[in-house]
mmCIF file of N, CA and C in Angstrom:
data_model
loop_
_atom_site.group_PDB
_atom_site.id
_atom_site.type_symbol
_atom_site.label_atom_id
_atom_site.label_comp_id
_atom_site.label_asym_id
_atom_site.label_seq_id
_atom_site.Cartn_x
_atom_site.Cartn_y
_atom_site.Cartn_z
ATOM 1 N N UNK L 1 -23.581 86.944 -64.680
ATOM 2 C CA UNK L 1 -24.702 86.721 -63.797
ATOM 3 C C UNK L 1 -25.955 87.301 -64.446
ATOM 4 N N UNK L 2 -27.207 86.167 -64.215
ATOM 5 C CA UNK L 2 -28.463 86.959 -65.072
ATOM 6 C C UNK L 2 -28.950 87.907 -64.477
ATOM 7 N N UNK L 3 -30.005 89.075 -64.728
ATOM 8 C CA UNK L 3 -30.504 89.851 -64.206
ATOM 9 C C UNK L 3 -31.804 89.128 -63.814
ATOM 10 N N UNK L 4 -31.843 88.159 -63.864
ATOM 11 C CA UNK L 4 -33.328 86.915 -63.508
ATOM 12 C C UNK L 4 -32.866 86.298 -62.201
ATOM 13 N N UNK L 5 -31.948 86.163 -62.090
ATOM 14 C CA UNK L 5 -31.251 85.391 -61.241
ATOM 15 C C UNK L 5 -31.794 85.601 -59.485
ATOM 16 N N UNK L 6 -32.171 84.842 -59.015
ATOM 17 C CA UNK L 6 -33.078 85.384 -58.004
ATOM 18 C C UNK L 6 -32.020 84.412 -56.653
ATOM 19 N N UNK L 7 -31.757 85.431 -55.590
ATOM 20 C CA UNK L 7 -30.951 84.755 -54.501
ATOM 21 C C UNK L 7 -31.812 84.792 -53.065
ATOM 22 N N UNK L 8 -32.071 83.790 -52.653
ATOM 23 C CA UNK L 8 -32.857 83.789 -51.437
ATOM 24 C C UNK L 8 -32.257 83.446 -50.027
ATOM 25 N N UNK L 9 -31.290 82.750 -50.395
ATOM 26 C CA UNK L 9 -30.162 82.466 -49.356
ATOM 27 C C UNK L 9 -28.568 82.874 -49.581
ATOM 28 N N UNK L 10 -28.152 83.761 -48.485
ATOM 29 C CA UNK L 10 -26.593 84.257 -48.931
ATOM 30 C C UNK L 10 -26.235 83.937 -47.790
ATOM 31 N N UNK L 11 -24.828 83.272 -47.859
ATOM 32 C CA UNK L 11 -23.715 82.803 -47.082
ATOM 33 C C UNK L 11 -22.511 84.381 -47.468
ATOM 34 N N UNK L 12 -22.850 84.963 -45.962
ATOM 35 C CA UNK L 12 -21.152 85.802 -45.735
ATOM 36 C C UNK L 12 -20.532 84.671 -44.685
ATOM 37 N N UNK L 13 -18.821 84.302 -45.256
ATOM 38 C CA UNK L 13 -18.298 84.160 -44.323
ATOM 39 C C UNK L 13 -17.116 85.381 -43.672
ATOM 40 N N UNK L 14 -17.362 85.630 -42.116
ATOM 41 C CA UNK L 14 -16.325 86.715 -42.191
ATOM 42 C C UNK L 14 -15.280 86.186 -40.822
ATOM 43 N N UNK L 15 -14.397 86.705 -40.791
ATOM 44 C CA UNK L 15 -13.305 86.751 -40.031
ATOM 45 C C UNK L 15 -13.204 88.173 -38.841
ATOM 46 N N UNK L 16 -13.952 88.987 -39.016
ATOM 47 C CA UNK L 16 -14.143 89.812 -37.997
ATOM 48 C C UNK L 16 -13.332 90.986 -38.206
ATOM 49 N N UNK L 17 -12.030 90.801 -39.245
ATOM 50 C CA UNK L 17 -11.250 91.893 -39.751
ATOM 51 C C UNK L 17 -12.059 93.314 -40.751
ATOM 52 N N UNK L 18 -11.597 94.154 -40.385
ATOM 53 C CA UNK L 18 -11.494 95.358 -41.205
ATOM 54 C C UNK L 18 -11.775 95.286 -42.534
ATOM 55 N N UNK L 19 -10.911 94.496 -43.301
ATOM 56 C CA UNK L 19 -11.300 94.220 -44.301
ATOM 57 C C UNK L 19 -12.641 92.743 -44.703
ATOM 58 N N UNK L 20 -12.611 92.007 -43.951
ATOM 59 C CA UNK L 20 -13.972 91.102 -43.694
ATOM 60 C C UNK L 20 -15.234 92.342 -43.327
ATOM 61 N N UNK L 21 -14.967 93.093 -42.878
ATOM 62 C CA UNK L 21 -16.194 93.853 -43.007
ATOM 63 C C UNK L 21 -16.379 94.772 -43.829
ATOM 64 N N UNK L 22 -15.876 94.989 -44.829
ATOM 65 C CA UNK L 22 -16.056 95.489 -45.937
ATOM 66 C C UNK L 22 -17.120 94.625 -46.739
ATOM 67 N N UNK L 23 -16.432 93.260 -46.929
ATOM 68 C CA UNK L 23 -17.132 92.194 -47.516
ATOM 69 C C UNK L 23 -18.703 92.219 -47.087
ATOM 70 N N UNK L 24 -18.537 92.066 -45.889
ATOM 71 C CA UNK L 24 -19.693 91.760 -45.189
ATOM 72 C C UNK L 24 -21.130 93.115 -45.535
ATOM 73 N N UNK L 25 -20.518 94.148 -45.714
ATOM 74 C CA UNK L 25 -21.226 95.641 -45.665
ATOM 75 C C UNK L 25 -21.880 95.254 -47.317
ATOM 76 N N UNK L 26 -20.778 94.574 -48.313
ATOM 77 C CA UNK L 26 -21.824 94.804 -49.850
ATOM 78 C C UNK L 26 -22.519 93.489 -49.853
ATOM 79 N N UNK L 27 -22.160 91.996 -48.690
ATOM 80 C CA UNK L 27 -23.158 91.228 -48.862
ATOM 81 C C UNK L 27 -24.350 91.233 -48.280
ATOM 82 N N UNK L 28 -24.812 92.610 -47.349
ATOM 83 C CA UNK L 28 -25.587 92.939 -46.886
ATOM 84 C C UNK L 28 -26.785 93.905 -47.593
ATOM 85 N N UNK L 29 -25.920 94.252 -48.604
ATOM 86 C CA UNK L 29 -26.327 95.416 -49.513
ATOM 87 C C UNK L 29 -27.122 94.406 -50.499
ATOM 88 N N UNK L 30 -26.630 93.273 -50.433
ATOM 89 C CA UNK L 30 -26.777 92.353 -52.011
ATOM 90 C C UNK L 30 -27.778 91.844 -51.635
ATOM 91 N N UNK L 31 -27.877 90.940 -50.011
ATOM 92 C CA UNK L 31 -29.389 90.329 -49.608
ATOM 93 C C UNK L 31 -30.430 91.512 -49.593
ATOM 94 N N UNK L 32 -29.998 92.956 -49.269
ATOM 95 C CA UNK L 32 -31.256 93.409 -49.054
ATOM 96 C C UNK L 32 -31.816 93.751 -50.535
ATOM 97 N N UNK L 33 -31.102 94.229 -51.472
ATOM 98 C CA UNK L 33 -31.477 94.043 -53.163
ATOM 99 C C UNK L 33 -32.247 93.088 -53.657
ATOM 100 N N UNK L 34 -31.981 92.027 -52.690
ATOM 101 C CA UNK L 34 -32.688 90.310 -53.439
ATOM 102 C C UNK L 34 -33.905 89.973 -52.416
ATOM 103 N N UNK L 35 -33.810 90.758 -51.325
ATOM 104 C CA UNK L 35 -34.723 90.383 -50.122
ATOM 105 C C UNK L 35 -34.335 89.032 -49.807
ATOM 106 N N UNK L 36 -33.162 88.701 -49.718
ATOM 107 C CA UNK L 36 -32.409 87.466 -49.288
ATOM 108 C C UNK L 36 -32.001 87.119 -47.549
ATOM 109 N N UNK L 37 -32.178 85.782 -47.420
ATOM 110 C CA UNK L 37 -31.792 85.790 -45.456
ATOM 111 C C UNK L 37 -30.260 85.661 -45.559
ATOM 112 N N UNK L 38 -29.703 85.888 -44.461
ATOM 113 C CA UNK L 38 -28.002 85.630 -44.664
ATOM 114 C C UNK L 38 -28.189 84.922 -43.472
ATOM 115 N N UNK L 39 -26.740 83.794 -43.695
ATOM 116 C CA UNK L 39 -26.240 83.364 -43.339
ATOM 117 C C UNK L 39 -24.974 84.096 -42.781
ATOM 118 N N UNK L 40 -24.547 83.711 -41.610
ATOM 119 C CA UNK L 40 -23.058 84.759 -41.444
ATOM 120 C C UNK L 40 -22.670 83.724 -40.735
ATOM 121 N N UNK L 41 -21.291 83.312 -41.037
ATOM 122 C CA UNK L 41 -20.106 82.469 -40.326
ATOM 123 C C UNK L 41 -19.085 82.838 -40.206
ATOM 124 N N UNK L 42 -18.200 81.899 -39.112
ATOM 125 C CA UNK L 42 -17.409 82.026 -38.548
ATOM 126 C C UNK L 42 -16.270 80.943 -38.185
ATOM 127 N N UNK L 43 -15.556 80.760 -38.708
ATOM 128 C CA UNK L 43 -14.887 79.131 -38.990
ATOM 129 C C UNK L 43 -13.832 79.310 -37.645
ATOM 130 N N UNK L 44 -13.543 78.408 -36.649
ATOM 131 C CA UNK L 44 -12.602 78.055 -36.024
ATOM 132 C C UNK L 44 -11.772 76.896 -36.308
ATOM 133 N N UNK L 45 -10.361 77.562 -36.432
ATOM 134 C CA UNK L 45 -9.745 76.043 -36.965
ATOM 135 C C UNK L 45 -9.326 75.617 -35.686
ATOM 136 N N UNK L 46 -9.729 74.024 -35.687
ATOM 137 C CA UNK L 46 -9.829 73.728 -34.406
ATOM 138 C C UNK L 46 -8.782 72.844 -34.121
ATOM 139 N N UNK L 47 -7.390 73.166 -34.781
ATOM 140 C CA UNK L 47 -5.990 72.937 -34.588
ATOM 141 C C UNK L 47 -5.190 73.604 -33.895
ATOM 142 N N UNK L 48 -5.657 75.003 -33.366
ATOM 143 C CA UNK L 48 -4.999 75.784 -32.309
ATOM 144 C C UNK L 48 -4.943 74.955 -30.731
ATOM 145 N N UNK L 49 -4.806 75.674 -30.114
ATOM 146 C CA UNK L 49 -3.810 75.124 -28.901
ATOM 147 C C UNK L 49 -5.468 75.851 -28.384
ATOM 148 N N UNK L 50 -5.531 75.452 -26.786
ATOM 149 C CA UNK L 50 -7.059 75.657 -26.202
ATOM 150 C C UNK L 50 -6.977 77.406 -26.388
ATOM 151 N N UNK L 51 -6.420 77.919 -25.627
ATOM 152 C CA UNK L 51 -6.194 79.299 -25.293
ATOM 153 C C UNK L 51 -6.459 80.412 -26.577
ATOM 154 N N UNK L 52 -5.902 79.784 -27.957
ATOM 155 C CA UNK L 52 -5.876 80.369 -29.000
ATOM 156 C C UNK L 52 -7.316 80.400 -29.882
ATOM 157 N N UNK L 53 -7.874 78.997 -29.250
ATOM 158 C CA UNK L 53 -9.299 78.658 -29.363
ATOM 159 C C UNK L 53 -10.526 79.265 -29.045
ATOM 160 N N UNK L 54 -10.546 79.379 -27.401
ATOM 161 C CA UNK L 54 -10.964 80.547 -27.002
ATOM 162 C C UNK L 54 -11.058 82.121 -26.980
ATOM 163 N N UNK L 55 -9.965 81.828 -27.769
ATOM 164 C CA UNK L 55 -10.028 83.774 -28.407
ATOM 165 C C UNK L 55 -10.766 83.865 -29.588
ATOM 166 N N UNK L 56 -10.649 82.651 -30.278
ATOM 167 C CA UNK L 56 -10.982 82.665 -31.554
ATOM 168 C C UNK L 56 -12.317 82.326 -31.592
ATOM 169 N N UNK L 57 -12.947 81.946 -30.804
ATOM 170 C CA UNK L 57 -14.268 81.673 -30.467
ATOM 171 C C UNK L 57 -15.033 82.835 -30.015
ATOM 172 N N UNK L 58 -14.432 83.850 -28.928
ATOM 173 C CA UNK L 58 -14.839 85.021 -28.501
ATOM 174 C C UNK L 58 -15.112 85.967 -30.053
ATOM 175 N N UNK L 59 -14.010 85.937 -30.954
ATOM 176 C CA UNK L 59 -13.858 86.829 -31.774
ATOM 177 C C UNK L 59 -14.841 86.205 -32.560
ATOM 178 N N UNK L 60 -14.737 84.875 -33.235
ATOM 179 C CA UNK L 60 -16.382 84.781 -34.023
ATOM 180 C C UNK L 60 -18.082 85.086 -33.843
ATOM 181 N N UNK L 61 -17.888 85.204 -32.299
ATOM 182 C CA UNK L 61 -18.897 85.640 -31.559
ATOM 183 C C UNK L 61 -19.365 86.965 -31.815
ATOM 184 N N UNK L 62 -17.928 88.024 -31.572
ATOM 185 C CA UNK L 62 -18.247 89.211 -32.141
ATOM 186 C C UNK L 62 -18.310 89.315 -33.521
ATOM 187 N N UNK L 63 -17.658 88.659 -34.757
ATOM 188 C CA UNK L 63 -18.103 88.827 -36.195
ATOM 189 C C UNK L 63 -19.137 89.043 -36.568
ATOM 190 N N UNK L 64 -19.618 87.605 -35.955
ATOM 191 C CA UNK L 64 -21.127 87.021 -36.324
ATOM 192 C C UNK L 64 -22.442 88.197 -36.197
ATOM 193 N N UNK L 65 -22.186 88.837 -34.694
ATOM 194 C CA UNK L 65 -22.992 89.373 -33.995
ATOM 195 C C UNK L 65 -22.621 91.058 -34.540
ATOM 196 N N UNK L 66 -21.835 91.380 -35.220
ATOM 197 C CA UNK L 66 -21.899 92.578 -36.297
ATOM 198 C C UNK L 66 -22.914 92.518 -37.465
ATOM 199 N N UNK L 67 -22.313 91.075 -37.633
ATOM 200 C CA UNK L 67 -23.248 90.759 -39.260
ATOM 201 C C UNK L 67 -24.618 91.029 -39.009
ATOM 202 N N UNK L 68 -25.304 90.710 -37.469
ATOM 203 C CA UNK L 68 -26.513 90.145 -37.089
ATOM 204 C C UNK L 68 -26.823 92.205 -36.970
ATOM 205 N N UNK L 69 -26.207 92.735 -36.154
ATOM 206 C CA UNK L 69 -26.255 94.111 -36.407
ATOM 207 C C UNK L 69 -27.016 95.051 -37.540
ATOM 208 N N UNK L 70 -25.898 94.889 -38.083
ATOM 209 C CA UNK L 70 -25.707 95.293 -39.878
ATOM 210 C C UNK L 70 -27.261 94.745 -40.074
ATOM 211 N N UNK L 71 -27.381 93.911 -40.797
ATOM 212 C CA UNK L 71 -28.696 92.932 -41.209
ATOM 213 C C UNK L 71 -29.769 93.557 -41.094
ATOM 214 N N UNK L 72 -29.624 93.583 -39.275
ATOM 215 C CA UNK L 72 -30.918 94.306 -38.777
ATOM 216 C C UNK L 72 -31.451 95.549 -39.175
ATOM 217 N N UNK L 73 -30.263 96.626 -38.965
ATOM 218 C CA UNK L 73 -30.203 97.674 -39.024
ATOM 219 C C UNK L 73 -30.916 98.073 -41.127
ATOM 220 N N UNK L 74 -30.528 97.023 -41.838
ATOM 221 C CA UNK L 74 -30.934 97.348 -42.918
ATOM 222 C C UNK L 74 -32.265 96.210 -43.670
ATOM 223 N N UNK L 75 -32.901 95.555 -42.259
ATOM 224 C CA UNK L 75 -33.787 95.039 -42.106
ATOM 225 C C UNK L 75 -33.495 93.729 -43.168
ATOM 226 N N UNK L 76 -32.583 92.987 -42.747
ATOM 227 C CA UNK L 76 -32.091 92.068 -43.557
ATOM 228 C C UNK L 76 -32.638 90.715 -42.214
ATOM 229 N N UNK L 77 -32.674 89.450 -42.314
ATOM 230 C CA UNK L 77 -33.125 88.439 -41.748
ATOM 231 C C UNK L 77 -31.385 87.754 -41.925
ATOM 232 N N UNK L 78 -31.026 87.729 -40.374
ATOM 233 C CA UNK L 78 -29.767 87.136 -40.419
ATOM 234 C C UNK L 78 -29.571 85.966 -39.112
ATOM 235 N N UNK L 79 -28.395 84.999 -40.109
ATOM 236 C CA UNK L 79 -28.695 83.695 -39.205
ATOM 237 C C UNK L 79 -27.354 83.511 -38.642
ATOM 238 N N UNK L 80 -26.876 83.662 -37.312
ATOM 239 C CA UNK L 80 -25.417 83.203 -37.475
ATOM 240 C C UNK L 80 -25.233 82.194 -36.877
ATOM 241 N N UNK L 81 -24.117 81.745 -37.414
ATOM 242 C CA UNK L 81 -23.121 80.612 -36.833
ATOM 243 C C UNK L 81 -21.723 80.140 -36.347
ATOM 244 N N UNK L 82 -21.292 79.532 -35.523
ATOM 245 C CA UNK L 82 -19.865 79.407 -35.513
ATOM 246 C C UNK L 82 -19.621 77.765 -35.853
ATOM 247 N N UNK L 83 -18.257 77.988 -36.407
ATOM 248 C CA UNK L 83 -18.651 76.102 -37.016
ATOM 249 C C UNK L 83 -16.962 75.872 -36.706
ATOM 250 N N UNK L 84 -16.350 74.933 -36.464
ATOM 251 C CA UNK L 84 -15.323 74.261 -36.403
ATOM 252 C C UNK L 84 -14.648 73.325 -37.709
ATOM 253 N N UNK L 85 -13.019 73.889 -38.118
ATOM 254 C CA UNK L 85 -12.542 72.539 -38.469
ATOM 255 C C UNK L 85 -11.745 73.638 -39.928
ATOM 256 N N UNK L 86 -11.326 72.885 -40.689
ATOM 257 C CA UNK L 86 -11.030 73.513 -41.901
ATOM 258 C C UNK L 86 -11.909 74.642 -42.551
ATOM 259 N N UNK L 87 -11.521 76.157 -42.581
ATOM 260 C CA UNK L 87 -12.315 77.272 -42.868
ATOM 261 C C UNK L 87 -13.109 76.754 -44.258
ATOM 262 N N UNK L 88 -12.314 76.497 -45.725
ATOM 263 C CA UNK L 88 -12.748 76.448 -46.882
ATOM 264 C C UNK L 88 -13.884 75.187 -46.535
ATOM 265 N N UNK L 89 -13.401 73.937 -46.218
ATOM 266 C CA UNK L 89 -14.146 72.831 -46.081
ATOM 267 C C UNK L 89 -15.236 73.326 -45.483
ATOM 268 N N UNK L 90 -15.646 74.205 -44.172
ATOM 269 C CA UNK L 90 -16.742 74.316 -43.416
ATOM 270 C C UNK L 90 -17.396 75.378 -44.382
ATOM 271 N N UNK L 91 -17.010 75.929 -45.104
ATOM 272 C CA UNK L 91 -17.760 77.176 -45.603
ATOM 273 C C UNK L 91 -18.430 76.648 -46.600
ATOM 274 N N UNK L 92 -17.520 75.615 -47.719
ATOM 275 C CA UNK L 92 -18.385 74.868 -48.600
ATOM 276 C C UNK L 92 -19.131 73.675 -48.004
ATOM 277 N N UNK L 93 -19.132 72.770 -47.336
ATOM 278 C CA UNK L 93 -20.419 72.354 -46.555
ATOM 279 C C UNK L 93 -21.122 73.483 -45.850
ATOM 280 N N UNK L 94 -21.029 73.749 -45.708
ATOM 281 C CA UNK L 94 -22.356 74.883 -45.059
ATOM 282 C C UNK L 94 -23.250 75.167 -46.010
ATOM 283 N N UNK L 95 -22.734 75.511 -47.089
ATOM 284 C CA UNK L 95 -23.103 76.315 -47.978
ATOM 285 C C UNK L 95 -24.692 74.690 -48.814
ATOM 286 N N UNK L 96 -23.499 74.139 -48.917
ATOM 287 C CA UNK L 96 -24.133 72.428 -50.179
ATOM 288 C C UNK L 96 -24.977 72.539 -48.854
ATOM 289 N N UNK L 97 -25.206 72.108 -47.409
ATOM 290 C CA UNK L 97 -26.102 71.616 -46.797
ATOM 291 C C UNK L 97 -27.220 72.631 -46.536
ATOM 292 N N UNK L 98 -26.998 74.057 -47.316
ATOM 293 C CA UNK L 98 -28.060 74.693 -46.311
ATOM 294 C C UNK L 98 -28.692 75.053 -47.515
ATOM 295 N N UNK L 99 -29.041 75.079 -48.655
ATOM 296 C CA UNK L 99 -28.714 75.549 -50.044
ATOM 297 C C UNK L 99 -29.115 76.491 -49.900
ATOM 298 N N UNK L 100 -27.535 77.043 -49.832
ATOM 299 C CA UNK L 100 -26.958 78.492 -50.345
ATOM 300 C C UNK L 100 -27.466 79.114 -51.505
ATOM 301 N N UNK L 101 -27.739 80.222 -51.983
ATOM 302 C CA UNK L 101 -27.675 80.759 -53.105
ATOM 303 C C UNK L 101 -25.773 81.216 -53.430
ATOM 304 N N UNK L 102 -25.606 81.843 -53.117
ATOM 305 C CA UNK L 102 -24.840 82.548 -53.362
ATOM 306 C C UNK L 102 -23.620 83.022 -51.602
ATOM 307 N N UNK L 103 -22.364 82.818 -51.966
ATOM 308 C CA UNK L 103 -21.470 83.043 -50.756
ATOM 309 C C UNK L 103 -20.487 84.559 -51.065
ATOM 310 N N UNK L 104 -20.518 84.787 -49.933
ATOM 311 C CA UNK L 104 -19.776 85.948 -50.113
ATOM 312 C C UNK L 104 -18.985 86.345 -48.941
ATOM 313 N N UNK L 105 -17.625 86.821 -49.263
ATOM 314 C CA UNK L 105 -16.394 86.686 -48.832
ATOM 315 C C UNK L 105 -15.436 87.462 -49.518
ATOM 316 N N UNK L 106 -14.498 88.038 -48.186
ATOM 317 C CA UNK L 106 -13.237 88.817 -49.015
ATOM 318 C C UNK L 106 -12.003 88.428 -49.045
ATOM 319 N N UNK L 107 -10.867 88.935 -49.999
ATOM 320 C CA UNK L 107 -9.668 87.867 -50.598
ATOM 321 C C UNK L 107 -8.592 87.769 -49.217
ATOM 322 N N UNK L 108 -8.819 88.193 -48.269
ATOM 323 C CA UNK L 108 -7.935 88.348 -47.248
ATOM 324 C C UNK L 108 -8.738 89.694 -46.135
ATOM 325 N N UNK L 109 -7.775 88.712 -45.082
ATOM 326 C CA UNK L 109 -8.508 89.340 -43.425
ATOM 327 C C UNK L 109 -7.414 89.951 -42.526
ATOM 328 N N UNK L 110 -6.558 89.674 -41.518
ATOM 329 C CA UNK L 110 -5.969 91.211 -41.077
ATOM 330 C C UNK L 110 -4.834 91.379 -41.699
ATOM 331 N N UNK L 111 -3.559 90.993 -41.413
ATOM 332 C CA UNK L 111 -2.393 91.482 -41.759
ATOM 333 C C UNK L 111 -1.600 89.650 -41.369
ATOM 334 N N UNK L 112 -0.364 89.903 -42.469
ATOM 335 C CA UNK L 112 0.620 88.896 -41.762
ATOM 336 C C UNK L 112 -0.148 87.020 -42.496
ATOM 337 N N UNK L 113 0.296 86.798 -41.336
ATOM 338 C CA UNK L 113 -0.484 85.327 -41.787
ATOM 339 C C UNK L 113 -1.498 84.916 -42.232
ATOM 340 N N UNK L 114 -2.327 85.897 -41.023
ATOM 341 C CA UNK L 114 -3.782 85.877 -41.408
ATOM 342 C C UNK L 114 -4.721 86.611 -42.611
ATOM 343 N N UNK L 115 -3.586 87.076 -43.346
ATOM 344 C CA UNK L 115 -3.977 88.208 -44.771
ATOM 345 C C UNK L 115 -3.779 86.775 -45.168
ATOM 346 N N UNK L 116 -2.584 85.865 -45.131
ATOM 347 C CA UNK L 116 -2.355 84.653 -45.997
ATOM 348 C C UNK L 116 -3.567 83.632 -45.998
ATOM 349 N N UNK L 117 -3.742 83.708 -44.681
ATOM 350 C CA UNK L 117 -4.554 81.895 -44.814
ATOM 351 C C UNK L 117 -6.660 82.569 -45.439
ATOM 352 N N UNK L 118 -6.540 83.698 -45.359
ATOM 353 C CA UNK L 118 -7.998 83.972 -45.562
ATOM 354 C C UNK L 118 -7.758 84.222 -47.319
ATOM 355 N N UNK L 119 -6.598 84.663 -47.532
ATOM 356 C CA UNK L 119 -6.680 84.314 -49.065
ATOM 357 C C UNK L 119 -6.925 83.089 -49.765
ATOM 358 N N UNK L 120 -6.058 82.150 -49.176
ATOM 359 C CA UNK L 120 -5.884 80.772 -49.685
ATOM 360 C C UNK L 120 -7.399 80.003 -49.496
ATOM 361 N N UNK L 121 -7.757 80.758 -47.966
ATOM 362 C CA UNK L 121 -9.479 79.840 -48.023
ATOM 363 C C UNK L 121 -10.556 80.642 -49.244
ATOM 364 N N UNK L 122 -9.930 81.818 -49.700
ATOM 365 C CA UNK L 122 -10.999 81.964 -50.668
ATOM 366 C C UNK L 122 -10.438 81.705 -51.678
ATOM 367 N N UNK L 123 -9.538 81.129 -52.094
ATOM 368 C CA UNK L 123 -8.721 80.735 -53.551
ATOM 369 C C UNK L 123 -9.648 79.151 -53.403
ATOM 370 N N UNK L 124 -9.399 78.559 -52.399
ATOM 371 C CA UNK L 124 -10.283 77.447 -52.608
ATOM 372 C C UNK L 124 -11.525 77.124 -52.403
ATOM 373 N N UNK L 125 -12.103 78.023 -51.840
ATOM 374 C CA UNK L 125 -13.465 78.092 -52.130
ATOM 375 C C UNK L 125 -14.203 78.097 -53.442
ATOM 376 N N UNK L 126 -13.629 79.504 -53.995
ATOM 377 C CA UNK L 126 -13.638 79.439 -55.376
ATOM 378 C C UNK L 126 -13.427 78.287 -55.895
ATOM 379 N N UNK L 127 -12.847 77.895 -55.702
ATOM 380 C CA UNK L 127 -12.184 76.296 -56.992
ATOM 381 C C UNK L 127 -13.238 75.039 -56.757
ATOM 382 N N UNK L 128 -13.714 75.301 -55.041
ATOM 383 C CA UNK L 128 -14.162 73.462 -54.651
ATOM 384 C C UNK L 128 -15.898 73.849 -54.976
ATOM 385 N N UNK L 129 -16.217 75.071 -54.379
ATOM 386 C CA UNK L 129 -17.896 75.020 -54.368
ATOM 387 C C UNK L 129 -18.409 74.814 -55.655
ATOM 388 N N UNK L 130 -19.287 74.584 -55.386
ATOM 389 C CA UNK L 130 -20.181 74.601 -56.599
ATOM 390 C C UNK L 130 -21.508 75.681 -56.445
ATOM 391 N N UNK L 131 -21.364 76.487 -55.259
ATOM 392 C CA UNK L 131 -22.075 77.415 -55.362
ATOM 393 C C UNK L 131 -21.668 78.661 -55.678
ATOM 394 N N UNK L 132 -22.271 79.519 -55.862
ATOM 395 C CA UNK L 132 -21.420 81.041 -56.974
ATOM 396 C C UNK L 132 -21.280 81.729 -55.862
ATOM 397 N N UNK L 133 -19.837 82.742 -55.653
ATOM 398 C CA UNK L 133 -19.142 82.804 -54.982
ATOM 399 C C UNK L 133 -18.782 84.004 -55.572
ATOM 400 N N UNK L 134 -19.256 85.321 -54.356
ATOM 401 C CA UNK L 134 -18.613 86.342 -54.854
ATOM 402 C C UNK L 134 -17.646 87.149 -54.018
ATOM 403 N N UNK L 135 -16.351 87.347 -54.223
ATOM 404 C CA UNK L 135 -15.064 87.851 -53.709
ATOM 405 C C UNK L 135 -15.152 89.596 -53.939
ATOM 406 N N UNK L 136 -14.664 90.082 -52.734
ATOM 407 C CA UNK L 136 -14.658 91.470 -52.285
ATOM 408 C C UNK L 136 -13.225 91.543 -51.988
ATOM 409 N N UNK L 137 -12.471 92.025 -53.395
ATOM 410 C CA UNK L 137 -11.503 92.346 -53.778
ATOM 411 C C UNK L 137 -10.874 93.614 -52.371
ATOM 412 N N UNK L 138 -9.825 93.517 -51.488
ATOM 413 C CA UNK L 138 -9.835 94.480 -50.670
ATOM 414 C C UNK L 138 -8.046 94.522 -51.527
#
């Protein structure tokens, strides 16, 4: 990465986990270094059953609204969102439609399955975007 390299828009996507907020704490650190706006998302896969939906909707609500926290608190300009459908797919459109600088995200979120499927959405993130993509190794 150049030291020229100038980022004006950052995409965190987080999951609301412990370790998603780790992520979230150095991409906060990184917009305020660049004087960058963030983006903060929240993907619902919208293959759950209603009930599972609605939790998962409550809980992006609270992610989002940490990120928006955080941001503030370190006078960062933050935008959130909740978006529906395939996590990797929504994170890389988000990203191509809003032009992203730069996304940021960690390799896994709580425990169990969900350590699994937040890995795999950043294994393919990495692979599909074409925007630079930085992983918070937990």
């Amino acid at each position: 990465m150049s030291n020229n390299k100038h980022y004006a828009d950052i995409l965190i996507a987080t999951d609301g986990s412990e370790y998603s907020k780790m992520a979230v704490n150095s991409g906060i650190k990184f917009a305020k270094s660049f004087g960058a706006k963030v983006h903060a998302i929240y993907v619902i896969n919208v293959r759950w059953e209603r009930e599972v939906y609605n939790y998962l909707r409550k809980k992006g609500e609270q992610a989002t609204n940490e990120v928006k926290q955080l941001g503030d608190k370190n006078n960062v300009e933050v935008k959130t969102q909740l978006l529906e459908g395939d996590p990797a797919e929504q994170i890389i459109d988000y990203a191509e439609n809003n032009d992203i600088d730069l996304i940021v995200m960690g390799t896994h979120g709580e425990s169990g399955i969900s350590r699994f499927l937040m890995g795999s959405v950043a294994q393919k993130v990495v692979r599909k975007s074409s925007t630079e993509v930085l992983i918070s190794k937990i």
